[in-house]
Amino acid sequence: MYKKISFLFIFAVLAFGVFNPNIASAKYQCGAYEQKCAEASMSYGDQQYAASSRVYFSYGETIRYDWDNDAPSMQVSFQVYNSSGAPVSKELVAGPDYGNNYGFYDVPSSGYYYLFAACEGGNDTRCQGGGTIAKW
């Protein structure tokens, strides 16, 4: 009896934990006490693009922006955008599968900023993972 239950439990863990590509596990996330932080994420097969909510940053603050992929995933390009929808930081790339990357951006004028990411340059939906934009 116990062997049968143990076998079913192990099978369920493997079936849903290993073979399910829609489970994201290693993405960057905002901490519980971070006030100036927002997250963006992509689910495999669902999106070509992802954007965080807007965060207000003051002149002179430094923004840290990052992205962390989960396998399976194509590469993701990401950067900071201003409230007008214009890219303002250097575009970075997180490589496929477990690739990640981060960068910093010094705020030239107070206002709202957000993280924008594109799966395989906006040409694919096979990306999974997430990133953050936060005060450094």
Short mmCIF file of C-alpha atoms in Angstrom, two decimals:
data_model
loop_
_atom_site.label_atom_id
_atom_site.label_comp_id
_atom_site.label_asym_id
_atom_site.label_seq_id
_atom_site.Cartn_x
_atom_site.Cartn_y
_atom_site.Cartn_z
CA MET A 1 0.00 0.00 0.00
CA TYR A 2 2.70 2.51 1.02
CA LYS A 3 4.82 1.58 -2.00
CA LYS A 4 1.89 2.31 -4.30
CA ILE A 5 1.21 5.71 -2.66
CA SER A 6 4.92 6.59 -2.76
CA PHE A 7 5.11 5.65 -6.44
CA LEU A 8 2.04 7.78 -7.27
CA PHE A 9 3.45 10.73 -5.33
CA ILE A 10 6.83 10.54 -7.08
CA PHE A 11 5.13 10.14 -10.46
CA ALA A 12 2.93 13.22 -9.82
CA VAL A 13 5.92 15.34 -8.79
CA LEU A 14 7.85 14.34 -11.89
CA ALA A 15 4.90 14.72 -14.23
CA PHE A 16 3.92 18.18 -13.06
CA GLY A 17 7.26 19.54 -11.86
CA VAL A 18 9.70 18.36 -14.53
CA PHE A 19 7.67 17.92 -17.69
CA ASN A 20 5.49 21.02 -17.42
CA PRO A 21 7.22 23.86 -19.33
CA ASN A 22 4.80 26.48 -17.96
CA ILE A 23 6.26 26.48 -14.45
CA ALA A 24 8.49 29.52 -13.90
CA SER A 25 10.84 29.25 -10.95
CA ALA A 26 13.98 31.35 -11.21
CA LYS A 27 12.84 34.79 -12.20
CA TYR A 28 13.81 38.00 -10.42
CA GLN A 29 11.13 39.33 -8.09
CA CYS A 30 10.62 42.40 -5.93
CA GLY A 31 11.32 41.97 -2.24
CA ALA A 32 8.59 42.44 0.35
CA TYR A 33 10.00 45.77 1.58
CA GLU A 34 11.04 47.32 -1.72
CA GLN A 35 8.91 50.39 -2.39
CA LYS A 36 10.35 51.38 -5.75
CA CYS A 37 10.19 48.06 -7.57
CA ALA A 38 8.02 46.47 -10.26
CA GLU A 39 8.05 43.07 -11.96
CA ALA A 40 7.43 41.83 -15.47
CA SER A 41 7.14 38.21 -16.55
CA MET A 42 6.53 35.98 -19.55
CA SER A 43 4.94 32.55 -19.70
CA TYR A 44 6.01 30.05 -22.32
CA GLY A 45 3.80 30.21 -25.42
CA ASP A 46 1.78 33.21 -24.22
CA GLN A 47 3.57 36.49 -24.94
CA GLN A 48 5.99 38.16 -27.32
CA TYR A 49 6.39 41.16 -25.01
CA ALA A 50 6.14 41.96 -21.30
CA ALA A 51 6.15 45.21 -19.36
CA SER A 52 6.22 46.05 -15.68
CA SER A 53 3.99 48.64 -14.09
CA ARG A 54 5.37 52.17 -13.95
CA VAL A 55 7.55 53.26 -11.04
CA TYR A 56 8.34 56.88 -10.09
CA PHE A 57 12.05 57.66 -9.84
CA SER A 58 13.60 61.00 -8.89
CA TYR A 59 16.43 62.81 -10.64
CA GLY A 60 19.80 61.31 -9.69
CA GLU A 61 18.50 57.94 -8.50
CA THR A 62 19.95 54.79 -10.03
CA ILE A 63 17.70 52.12 -11.49
CA ARG A 64 18.71 48.47 -11.53
CA TYR A 65 16.97 46.49 -14.25
CA ASP A 66 17.30 42.74 -14.78
CA TRP A 67 15.90 39.65 -16.45
CA ASP A 68 16.18 35.94 -15.58
CA ASN A 69 15.03 33.19 -17.96
CA ASP A 70 13.73 29.77 -17.05
CA ALA A 71 14.15 26.79 -19.37
CA PRO A 72 12.82 26.33 -21.92
CA SER A 73 13.22 29.86 -23.20
CA MET A 74 14.52 31.79 -26.17
CA GLN A 75 16.66 34.87 -25.53
CA VAL A 76 14.97 37.99 -24.14
CA SER A 77 16.01 41.59 -24.81
CA PHE A 78 15.01 44.15 -22.18
CA GLN A 79 15.52 47.80 -21.24
CA VAL A 80 14.11 50.73 -19.29
CA TYR A 81 11.45 52.90 -20.94
CA ASN A 82 10.16 56.32 -19.85
CA SER A 83 6.50 57.29 -19.43
CA SER A 84 6.37 58.47 -23.05
CA GLY A 85 7.09 54.92 -24.21
CA ALA A 86 10.61 55.68 -25.39
CA PRO A 87 13.59 53.43 -24.56
CA VAL A 88 16.10 55.27 -22.38
CA SER A 89 18.61 52.69 -21.15
CA LYS A 90 21.00 50.38 -22.91
CA GLU A 91 19.26 47.30 -24.34
CA LEU A 92 20.47 44.10 -22.68
CA VAL A 93 19.95 40.43 -23.55
CA ALA A 94 19.36 37.42 -21.30
CA GLY A 95 20.43 34.28 -23.12
CA PRO A 96 18.23 31.26 -23.79
CA ASP A 97 17.17 28.73 -21.16
CA TYR A 98 18.72 29.83 -17.83
CA GLY A 99 20.26 33.06 -19.12
CA ASN A 100 20.15 36.23 -17.07
CA ASN A 101 21.54 39.74 -17.17
CA TYR A 102 21.25 43.09 -15.42
CA GLY A 103 22.20 46.72 -15.86
CA PHE A 104 22.02 50.15 -14.25
CA TYR A 105 20.51 53.41 -15.45
CA ASP A 106 21.01 56.86 -13.87
CA VAL A 107 17.76 58.84 -13.92
CA PRO A 108 18.26 62.16 -15.80
CA SER A 109 14.85 63.60 -14.88
CA SER A 110 12.17 62.73 -12.36
CA GLY A 111 9.26 60.73 -13.72
CA TYR A 112 7.78 57.32 -14.33
CA TYR A 113 9.84 54.47 -15.78
CA TYR A 114 9.12 50.82 -16.55
CA LEU A 115 10.82 47.64 -17.72
CA PHE A 116 10.02 46.38 -21.22
CA ALA A 117 11.09 42.96 -22.53
CA ALA A 118 10.82 41.24 -25.91
CA CYS A 119 10.98 37.50 -26.55
CA GLU A 120 13.53 36.80 -29.32
CA GLY A 121 13.30 40.47 -30.33
CA GLY A 122 9.49 40.33 -30.36
CA ASN A 123 9.37 37.52 -32.93
CA ASP A 124 8.51 34.56 -30.69
CA THR A 125 6.35 33.39 -27.77
CA ARG A 126 8.71 30.69 -26.48
CA CYS A 127 10.08 32.69 -23.53
CA GLN A 128 9.66 32.09 -19.84
CA GLY A 129 11.00 34.09 -16.93
CA GLY A 130 10.86 37.54 -15.47
CA GLY A 131 12.60 40.71 -14.45
CA THR A 132 12.44 43.76 -12.26
CA ILE A 133 13.02 47.48 -12.32
CA ALA A 134 14.02 48.85 -8.91
CA LYS A 135 15.82 51.65 -7.10
CA TRP A 136 19.42 50.68 -6.49
#
